[in-house]
Each structure stands twice: as structure tokens, then as C-alpha cells.
Amino acid sequence: MKVLVINAGSSSLKYQLLDMDTEKVLAKGLAERIGIDGSNVTYQPADGDKITITEPLKDHKDALDIIIKEIADPKVGVIDSIKDIDAVGHRTVHGGETFTKSVVVDDNVVKKMEDVSDLAPLHNPANLTGIRAMQELLPGVPEVAVFDTAFHQTMPDYAYVYALPYELYTDKHIRKYGFHGTSHHFVAIEAAKILGKPLDELKLITCHLGNGSSIDAIQYGKSVDTSMGFTPLAGLEMGTRSGDVDPSILIYLENNGYTVEEVGDMINNKSGALGVSGVSSDFRDIEEEANKGNKRAILALDIFCYRIRTTIGAYVAAMDGVDAIIFTGGIGENSVTDRAKICSNMKYLGITLDKDKNRERGKAQIITTPDSRTKVLVIPTNEELMIARDTVELTEKK
Ligand code: AMP
């Protein structure tokens, strides 16, 4: 079964075509600057050279039209005909409280997605554009929407209701939703395989650390708490996002000459590791500066690792224990020093990192010594594969 996975943003679109009999990627690429001057599509077949097509793309449909033509092109394509695409899986950011799992898209689902769009005004409309474009280009081919928030819908109310007037939850749907659910779920499933135990017998803490970062407490296969909140701004220090701050700071700033827009821009785009370090939002640059002794770069990394450690501690308390901690995402998978620093003060969990294993990159494995009571794993995330797996499961059943 061949599944096309689409991750449509407002002006870009990532895609992968997977052969789900082998779970191998046949081709992948990216459309950029959709609706803007200088747009292009890249196409990378698994066994061929990358091709860049520079053409005006007025909308997502234009981009997807080029993509499916390349995929089925007689010379560079990886399938004989677009009819060989059996199903399409869409990464979708916000499912509100409506979507607790992935669903096959129909008119009713589109309507419900529109209803929750105000919760993710930058993302959901773009995701819907991708869905509508595929309906036109591949009529009759089943589409599945996989929601970033869905995995977290198992959280108990005391974890997701904010201590605000309760009507804000009931009338305005203001609550913790959590994000990165597809990634947290994927690495939890893979961790269970490596640990040789069923997921529903494990207490796991998954740390997705990248430009955006979040941590998830997964008890017996279910998300029971997570660090992002009503929006992906909450929780940890991120590349440019502040994570949790005392909300009164924002009121204070607005009472002292800052506009709401300026404060919003500050906490989303000028804070986090960039704001503290003054160097960059990219953790490689910050680590390089920290190694040279730059105090603010060191502080940015100290804040990052400290918050991760204390959030892990909170989730150990939430689950009354933990069997394994998993690192994933660009930083989680690659930063040897951050992993070592985060795990340095975890004697209470009986964690000792295997220094050699911790230095290896890109490999899914346990990186603690065999006598460590709590295991630590690195698992490269693969949201596209997770989306494709859900797509197969739902469309095969139909
Ligand atoms: P992601 O959003 O998951 O693609 O992650 C991007 C982040 O991962 C950026 O901040 C990168 O600097 C960071 N990253 C990638 N490779 C490394 C590395 N070797 N060491 C530290 N950070 C890294």
C-alpha cells in the first residue's frame, strides 16, 4: 500500500510517499513560498538525485499537482501512475476536544475541523487547504487527518483545566491541549519495542526537543500530562519561545508601554534560547558560543536543561515512577552535551549514562548502563511514518 503523507503549512508543504508494505520512503520533498514570489518544489526520489522545480505556485493545489506528477513521472517517478497512491495522510495541528484520534476525512470532519480552526488560526486553515487540494487532485482516494493534539486527549481534567474561571473552559474551550502528540506517541511505541515490554505496562517520559520542545508523561500507553498547553508556547524554554512565564509579566509590560502585538511577538519570536543568549535560536550555535565561555549562552543552556530536569521530576511524581526517559527531536537526538547535562542529576532515578552510547547519533537505542534502574533512550522521531501507519490502519478497515 502506497501512502502520501502531507504536512501543509501556510506557505510551505512537506511530503513523503511511503511504501507501507516495507515502511520505506519512496520519495519526499518540500514546496516553499506558496503564494509568494520565488516559489519552488523539491523532489527527492529514494534512489535518485534531488530535483528542484522553480515555478509560480499560487496555492497548495498547484504545489501538489507538481508533486504527484513528479512522483508518477515516467523518467524520475517512483510509481507507474498516480492511481497507485492508495491513501493520503495529513498532519493536522489542532483537533480541539472533537478529535481524540486520527479520522478518515469526510465532509463532516472538514466541518468540525473548520469549527476548531480558531484554536490554531495559523495552522488548521493551511492543513484544510491541503486536504481540499488532494480531494480535487485525487478524487475518491481516502484521506486521513492525524492530529497533533489527539494523543493528549487522554489527560485527566486536573491536568488540563487551568485554574481560571471554569466558564473559560466550558464556553471558550481554554484548556491544556498539548502538541507534538504524533511524535510522542511514535517514540513511545518504538521505546516499548526496544525495551521488550508492552506499551500498556510502561511508564514513559518522552522529551521532544527541537525548535519547539515538549515533554509528555505516558502512563500505560496514555498521555497523562504534557508541557505545552493551550498553545505550543507553554512549558520549556524553546528556540525563540519563552515557555512558561509568570502571566503577570505580560500585564506589567502592557501597562508599561508595550502593545499586545509587541508582547505576543516577544514571547513567540524573541524569547527562549535566542532571547537569553542573544546569540541564535539554533542550539548548535548556542553550544558553540557556550564552549567559548559566553555566559549568556551558558545560561540559556542551563535554563533549558534545568526546566527539562524539573519537568521530568514532576512527571515522575504524576505517574508515581518512570521506567524510561526518551529523547527525540533535533536536540534530543543529537546533542550529546545536553543529554548528559539533563541526566547528570538523576541519581534518584538510578540513571547512569553509558558515555560511549550517548555519543552515538541517529540510532534508536538505550544509552544508560545495564545496571541503571531507569533506562534512557534516544529514538529518532518519524511523524510521517506514524501518520502513514494511522492512514493504513483506518483505510484498510474501511
Ligand atoms: P527540530 O526542530 O527537531 O528540527 O530541531 C532543530 C534544533 O535541533 C535546532 O536548534 C538545532 O540546532 C538542533 N540540533 C541539531 N543538531 C544538533 C546537534 N548536533 N547539537 C545540538 N543541537 C542540534
Coordinates of C-alpha atoms and ligand atoms in Angstrom, one line a residue:
M1 CA 0.0 0.0 0.0
K2 CA 1.4 3.4 -1.0
V3 CA 0.6 6.4 1.2
L4 CA 1.3 10.0 0.5
V5 CA 1.9 12.0 3.7
I6 CA 1.3 15.7 3.6
N7 CA 2.3 18.4 6.1
A8 CA 0.8 21.6 4.8
G9 CA 1.9 24.9 6.4
S10 CA 0.7 28.4 5.4
S11 CA 3.3 28.9 2.7
S12 CA 5.1 25.6 2.6
L13 CA 4.2 21.9 2.2
K14 CA 6.3 18.9 3.1
Y15 CA 5.5 15.5 1.6
Q16 CA 6.6 11.9 1.7
L17 CA 5.5 8.9 -0.3
L18 CA 5.8 5.7 1.7
D19 CA 5.5 2.1 0.7
M20 CA 3.8 0.7 3.7
D21 CA 4.5 -2.9 2.9
T22 CA 8.1 -2.2 3.8
E23 CA 7.6 1.2 5.6
K24 CA 10.3 2.7 3.3
V25 CA 10.2 6.2 1.9
L26 CA 9.9 6.2 -1.9
A27 CA 10.2 9.9 -2.4
K28 CA 10.0 13.1 -0.4
G29 CA 10.3 16.8 -0.8
L30 CA 9.1 20.3 0.0
A31 CA 7.2 23.1 -1.6
E32 CA 8.2 26.5 -0.5
R33 CA 7.0 30.1 -0.8
I34 CA 3.5 29.0 -1.9
G35 CA 1.6 32.1 -3.0
I36 CA 4.8 34.2 -2.8
D37 CA 7.3 35.2 -5.5
G38 CA 10.2 32.7 -6.0
S39 CA 8.3 29.5 -5.1
N40 CA 9.7 26.1 -5.8
V41 CA 9.2 22.4 -5.3
T42 CA 11.9 19.9 -4.4
Y43 CA 11.5 16.2 -5.3
Q44 CA 13.9 13.6 -3.9
P45 CA 13.3 10.0 -5.0
A46 CA 14.9 7.4 -2.7
D47 CA 17.4 6.2 -5.3
G48 CA 17.9 9.3 -7.4
D49 CA 19.1 12.9 -7.4
K50 CA 17.2 15.7 -5.9
I51 CA 15.3 17.9 -8.4
T52 CA 14.2 21.5 -7.8
I53 CA 11.3 22.8 -9.9
T54 CA 11.1 26.5 -9.9
E55 CA 7.6 27.5 -10.9
P56 CA 5.0 30.0 -9.6
L57 CA 2.7 28.3 -7.1
K58 CA -0.4 30.3 -6.5
D59 CA -1.8 27.8 -3.9
H60 CA -1.3 24.4 -2.3
K61 CA -3.1 22.7 -5.2
D62 CA -0.5 24.0 -7.7
A63 CA 2.2 22.6 -5.5
L64 CA 0.5 19.2 -5.0
D65 CA -0.2 19.0 -8.7
I66 CA 3.5 19.2 -9.5
I67 CA 4.4 16.8 -6.7
I68 CA 2.1 14.0 -7.8
K69 CA 3.2 14.5 -11.4
E70 CA 6.9 14.1 -10.4
I71 CA 6.0 11.0 -8.2
A72 CA 4.4 9.3 -11.3
D73 CA 6.8 10.8 -13.9
P74 CA 7.9 8.1 -16.4
K75 CA 11.6 9.2 -16.0
V76 CA 12.1 10.2 -12.4
G77 CA 8.9 8.9 -10.8
V78 CA 8.7 6.1 -8.3
I79 CA 5.3 4.8 -9.2
D80 CA 3.7 4.0 -12.6
S81 CA 0.6 6.1 -12.2
I82 CA -1.0 8.5 -9.7
K83 CA -3.6 5.7 -9.4
D84 CA -1.1 3.8 -7.4
I85 CA -1.5 6.2 -4.5
D86 CA -3.8 4.3 -2.2
A87 CA -4.4 6.9 0.5
V88 CA -3.3 10.3 1.8
G89 CA -2.4 11.1 5.4
H90 CA -2.4 14.7 6.6
R91 CA -0.6 16.1 9.5
T92 CA -3.1 18.3 11.2
V93 CA -2.3 20.6 14.1
H94 CA -5.4 21.1 16.2
G95 CA -8.2 18.7 16.8
G96 CA -9.6 20.5 19.8
E97 CA -11.7 18.2 22.0
T98 CA -13.5 16.9 19.0
F99 CA -10.8 14.6 17.7
T100 CA -9.3 12.1 20.1
K101 CA -7.7 10.0 17.4
S102 CA -7.0 10.1 13.7
V103 CA -10.0 10.0 11.4
V104 CA -10.9 9.3 7.8
V105 CA -11.8 12.7 6.2
D106 CA -15.3 13.3 5.1
D107 CA -17.5 16.5 4.8
N108 CA -18.5 16.2 8.4
V109 CA -14.8 16.0 9.5
V110 CA -13.9 19.0 7.4
K111 CA -16.8 21.0 9.0
K112 CA -15.6 20.0 12.5
M113 CA -12.0 21.0 11.6
E114 CA -13.3 24.4 10.5
D115 CA -15.1 24.7 13.8
V116 CA -11.8 24.3 15.8
S117 CA -9.7 26.4 13.4
D118 CA -9.8 29.4 15.7
L119 CA -7.7 27.4 18.2
A120 CA -4.9 27.2 15.6
P121 CA -5.5 30.1 13.2
L122 CA -2.1 29.8 11.6
H123 CA -2.1 26.0 11.1
N124 CA -5.5 24.5 10.7
P125 CA -6.7 26.6 7.7
A126 CA -3.4 25.6 5.9
N127 CA -4.0 21.9 6.8
L128 CA -7.5 22.2 5.4
T129 CA -6.2 23.7 2.2
G130 CA -4.0 20.6 1.7
I131 CA -7.0 18.3 2.3
R132 CA -9.2 20.1 -0.2
A133 CA -6.5 20.2 -2.8
M134 CA -6.0 16.5 -2.6
Q135 CA -9.7 15.9 -2.8
E136 CA -9.7 17.7 -6.2
L137 CA -6.5 16.1 -7.5
L138 CA -7.1 12.5 -6.3
P139 CA -10.9 12.2 -6.1
G140 CA -12.1 9.1 -4.4
V141 CA -8.7 8.4 -2.7
P142 CA -9.2 8.1 1.0
E143 CA -7.7 10.8 3.2
V144 CA -6.9 10.6 6.9
A145 CA -6.3 13.5 9.3
V146 CA -3.8 12.9 12.1
F147 CA -4.0 15.5 14.8
D148 CA -1.0 16.8 16.9
T149 CA -3.3 17.2 19.9
A150 CA -5.3 13.9 19.7
F151 CA -2.8 11.8 21.7
H152 CA -3.1 14.1 24.7
Q153 CA -6.9 13.9 24.9
T154 CA -6.5 11.1 27.5
M155 CA -5.1 13.6 30.1
P156 CA -7.2 13.8 33.3
D157 CA -9.2 17.0 33.9
Y158 CA -6.9 18.0 36.8
A159 CA -4.0 18.1 34.4
Y160 CA -5.7 20.0 31.6
V161 CA -8.1 22.5 33.3
Y162 CA -6.4 25.8 34.1
A163 CA -7.1 27.4 37.5
L164 CA -9.1 30.2 35.8
P165 CA -12.9 30.8 35.9
Y166 CA -14.3 27.5 34.9
E167 CA -16.5 29.2 32.2
L168 CA -13.3 29.9 30.2
Y169 CA -13.0 26.1 29.8
T170 CA -16.7 25.4 29.1
D171 CA -17.5 28.4 27.0
K172 CA -14.2 29.3 25.3
H173 CA -12.5 25.9 25.2
I174 CA -9.5 27.3 27.1
R175 CA -7.6 24.3 28.5
K176 CA -4.3 22.5 28.0
Y177 CA -4.3 20.6 24.7
G178 CA -0.7 19.7 24.3
F179 CA 1.1 19.3 20.9
H180 CA 3.8 17.0 19.2
G181 CA 1.4 14.1 20.1
T182 CA 2.3 12.2 16.9
S183 CA 6.0 12.3 17.8
H184 CA 5.5 11.4 21.5
H185 CA 3.3 8.5 20.6
F186 CA 5.7 7.2 17.9
V187 CA 8.7 7.2 20.1
A188 CA 6.8 5.6 23.0
I189 CA 5.7 2.7 20.7
E190 CA 9.3 2.3 19.4
A191 CA 10.7 2.5 23.0
A192 CA 8.4 -0.3 24.1
K193 CA 9.7 -2.5 21.3
I194 CA 13.3 -1.8 22.3
L195 CA 12.5 -2.4 26.0
G196 CA 10.8 -5.6 25.1
K197 CA 7.6 -4.8 27.1
P198 CA 4.0 -3.9 26.1
L199 CA 3.4 -0.2 26.0
D200 CA 0.4 -0.6 28.3
E201 CA 2.7 -1.8 31.1
L202 CA 5.2 1.0 30.9
K203 CA 5.6 4.5 32.5
L204 CA 7.5 6.7 30.0
I205 CA 8.6 10.3 29.8
T206 CA 9.2 11.4 26.2
C207 CA 11.2 14.6 25.6
H208 CA 10.7 16.0 22.1
L209 CA 13.4 18.7 22.0
G210 CA 13.8 20.7 18.8
N211 CA 12.9 24.3 17.7
G212 CA 9.7 23.6 19.6
S213 CA 10.1 21.4 22.7
S214 CA 7.7 19.5 24.8
I215 CA 7.7 16.7 27.3
D216 CA 5.0 14.0 27.8
A217 CA 4.1 11.7 30.6
I218 CA 2.8 8.5 29.1
Q219 CA 1.4 6.0 31.6
Y220 CA 0.4 2.6 30.2
G221 CA 0.2 4.0 26.7
K222 CA -1.8 7.0 27.5
S223 CA -0.7 10.7 27.7
V224 CA -1.4 11.8 31.3
D225 CA 0.3 15.2 31.2
T226 CA 2.3 17.3 28.8
S227 CA 4.3 20.5 29.0
M228 CA 2.7 22.5 26.1
G229 CA -0.6 24.0 26.8
F230 CA -3.5 25.9 25.2
T231 CA -0.9 26.8 22.6
P232 CA 2.6 25.5 21.8
L233 CA 4.1 28.4 23.7
A234 CA 3.8 26.9 27.1
G235 CA 6.3 24.8 29.0
L236 CA 10.0 24.6 28.3
E237 CA 12.5 27.2 27.0
M238 CA 12.5 26.8 23.2
G239 CA 14.4 28.3 20.3
T240 CA 12.5 31.6 20.3
R241 CA 9.5 30.8 22.6
S242 CA 9.6 31.8 26.2
G243 CA 7.8 28.7 27.6
D244 CA 6.2 29.3 31.0
V245 CA 6.5 32.7 32.5
D246 CA 4.5 34.4 35.2
P247 CA 1.5 35.7 33.3
S248 CA 1.6 39.0 35.3
I249 CA 4.8 39.9 33.4
L250 CA 2.8 40.3 30.3
I251 CA 0.2 42.5 32.0
Y252 CA 3.1 44.5 33.5
L253 CA 4.6 45.1 30.1
E254 CA 1.3 46.1 28.6
N255 CA 0.8 48.6 31.4
N256 CA 4.3 50.0 30.7
G257 CA 4.1 50.9 27.0
Y258 CA 4.2 47.6 25.1
T259 CA 1.3 46.7 22.8
V260 CA -0.4 43.3 22.9
E261 CA 1.2 42.6 19.5
E262 CA 4.7 43.5 20.7
V263 CA 4.3 41.3 23.7
G264 CA 3.0 38.5 21.5
D265 CA 5.9 38.8 19.2
M266 CA 8.4 39.0 22.1
I267 CA 7.2 35.7 23.7
N268 CA 6.9 33.8 20.5
N269 CA 9.8 35.1 18.4
K270 CA 12.3 36.9 20.6
S271 CA 12.5 34.9 23.7
G272 CA 13.6 31.4 24.7
A273 CA 17.2 30.4 24.0
L274 CA 17.6 33.3 21.5
G275 CA 16.3 35.9 24.0
V276 CA 18.5 34.7 26.8
S277 CA 21.7 34.0 24.8
G278 CA 21.4 36.9 22.4
V279 CA 23.3 34.5 20.0
S280 CA 20.8 32.5 18.0
S281 CA 17.8 30.3 18.3
D282 CA 19.8 27.4 16.9
F283 CA 21.2 25.2 19.7
R284 CA 24.3 24.3 17.7
D285 CA 25.3 27.9 17.6
I286 CA 24.5 28.4 21.3
E287 CA 26.5 25.3 22.3
E288 CA 29.5 26.6 20.2
E289 CA 29.3 30.0 22.0
A290 CA 28.9 28.3 25.4
N291 CA 32.0 26.3 24.7
K292 CA 33.9 29.6 24.2
G293 CA 32.7 30.8 27.6
N294 CA 29.9 33.1 26.5
K295 CA 28.0 33.5 29.8
R296 CA 24.6 34.1 28.3
A297 CA 24.9 31.1 26.0
I298 CA 25.8 29.0 29.0
L299 CA 22.8 30.4 30.9
A300 CA 20.4 29.7 28.0
L301 CA 21.5 26.0 28.0
D302 CA 21.4 25.9 31.8
I303 CA 17.8 27.1 31.8
F304 CA 16.9 24.6 29.1
C305 CA 18.3 21.6 30.8
Y306 CA 17.1 22.7 34.3
R307 CA 13.5 23.0 33.1
I308 CA 13.6 19.7 31.4
R309 CA 15.0 18.0 34.6
T310 CA 12.4 19.6 36.8
T311 CA 9.6 18.7 34.3
I312 CA 10.8 15.1 34.3
G313 CA 10.7 15.2 38.1
A314 CA 7.1 16.5 38.0
Y315 CA 6.1 13.7 35.7
V316 CA 7.7 11.0 37.8
A317 CA 5.5 12.3 40.6
A318 CA 2.5 12.4 38.3
M319 CA 2.9 8.7 37.4
D320 CA 4.4 7.5 40.7
G321 CA 7.5 6.3 38.9
V322 CA 9.1 6.0 35.5
D323 CA 10.6 3.1 33.6
A324 CA 12.3 5.0 30.8
I325 CA 13.0 8.5 29.6
I326 CA 13.2 9.0 25.8
F327 CA 15.0 11.8 23.9
T328 CA 13.9 12.8 20.4
G329 CA 13.8 15.9 18.1
G330 CA 16.8 17.7 16.6
I331 CA 18.3 18.5 20.0
G332 CA 17.1 15.3 21.8
E333 CA 18.6 13.1 19.1
N334 CA 21.8 15.0 18.5
S335 CA 23.0 17.0 21.5
V336 CA 25.4 14.8 23.4
T337 CA 26.1 17.5 25.9
D338 CA 22.5 18.5 26.6
R339 CA 21.5 14.9 27.2
A340 CA 24.4 14.4 29.6
K341 CA 23.6 17.6 31.4
I342 CA 19.9 16.8 31.7
C343 CA 20.7 13.3 33.1
S344 CA 23.5 14.4 35.3
N345 CA 21.4 15.0 38.4
M346 CA 19.2 11.9 38.3
K347 CA 20.7 9.7 40.9
Y348 CA 17.2 9.5 42.5
L349 CA 16.1 7.5 39.4
G350 CA 19.2 5.3 39.3
I351 CA 20.3 6.7 36.0
T352 CA 23.9 6.3 34.7
L353 CA 24.6 7.2 31.1
D354 CA 26.8 5.0 29.0
K355 CA 29.2 7.7 27.7
D356 CA 30.0 5.9 24.5
K357 CA 26.4 5.1 23.7
N358 CA 25.4 8.7 24.4
R359 CA 28.0 9.9 21.8
E360 CA 26.4 7.8 19.0
R361 CA 24.0 9.7 16.8
G362 CA 20.9 8.8 14.7
K363 CA 20.5 5.3 16.2
A364 CA 17.4 4.2 18.2
Q365 CA 18.9 2.6 21.4
I366 CA 19.2 2.6 25.2
I367 CA 22.0 4.9 26.3
T368 CA 22.2 4.0 30.0
T369 CA 24.4 1.3 31.6
P370 CA 22.8 -2.1 32.0
D371 CA 22.5 -1.6 35.8
S372 CA 20.6 1.7 35.5
R373 CA 17.2 1.3 37.3
T374 CA 15.6 3.8 34.9
K375 CA 16.5 3.5 31.2
V376 CA 17.3 6.4 29.0
L377 CA 16.8 6.0 25.2
V378 CA 17.4 8.1 22.1
I379 CA 14.8 7.4 19.4
P380 CA 14.8 9.4 16.1
T381 CA 11.2 10.6 15.7
N382 CA 9.3 9.8 12.5
E383 CA 6.0 11.7 12.4
E384 CA 5.5 10.9 8.7
L385 CA 5.7 7.1 9.4
M386 CA 3.3 7.4 12.3
I387 CA 0.8 9.3 10.1
A388 CA 1.2 6.7 7.3
R389 CA 0.6 3.9 9.9
D390 CA -2.6 5.5 11.1
T391 CA -3.6 6.1 7.5
V392 CA -3.1 2.4 6.6
E393 CA -5.0 1.3 9.7
L394 CA -8.0 3.4 9.1
T395 CA -8.3 3.0 5.4
E396 CA -7.7 -0.8 5.4
K397 CA -10.6 -1.2 7.8
K398 CA -13.0 0.8 5.6
Ligands
AMP1 P1 14.0 20.2 15.0 O1 13.0 21.3 15.3 O2 13.6 18.9 15.7 O3 14.4 20.0 13.6 O4 15.3 20.6 15.8 C1 16.1 21.7 15.4 C2 17.1 22.0 16.6 O5 18.0 20.9 16.7 C3 18.0 23.2 16.3 O6 18.0 24.1 17.4 C4 19.3 22.6 16.0 O7 20.3 23.4 16.4 C5 19.3 21.4 17.0 N1 20.3 20.5 16.6 C6 20.5 19.7 15.5 N2 21.7 19.1 15.6 C7 22.3 19.4 16.8 C8 23.5 19.0 17.4 N3 24.3 18.2 16.8 N4 23.7 19.5 18.6 C9 22.9 20.4 19.2 N5 21.7 20.8 18.7 C10 21.4 20.3 17.5

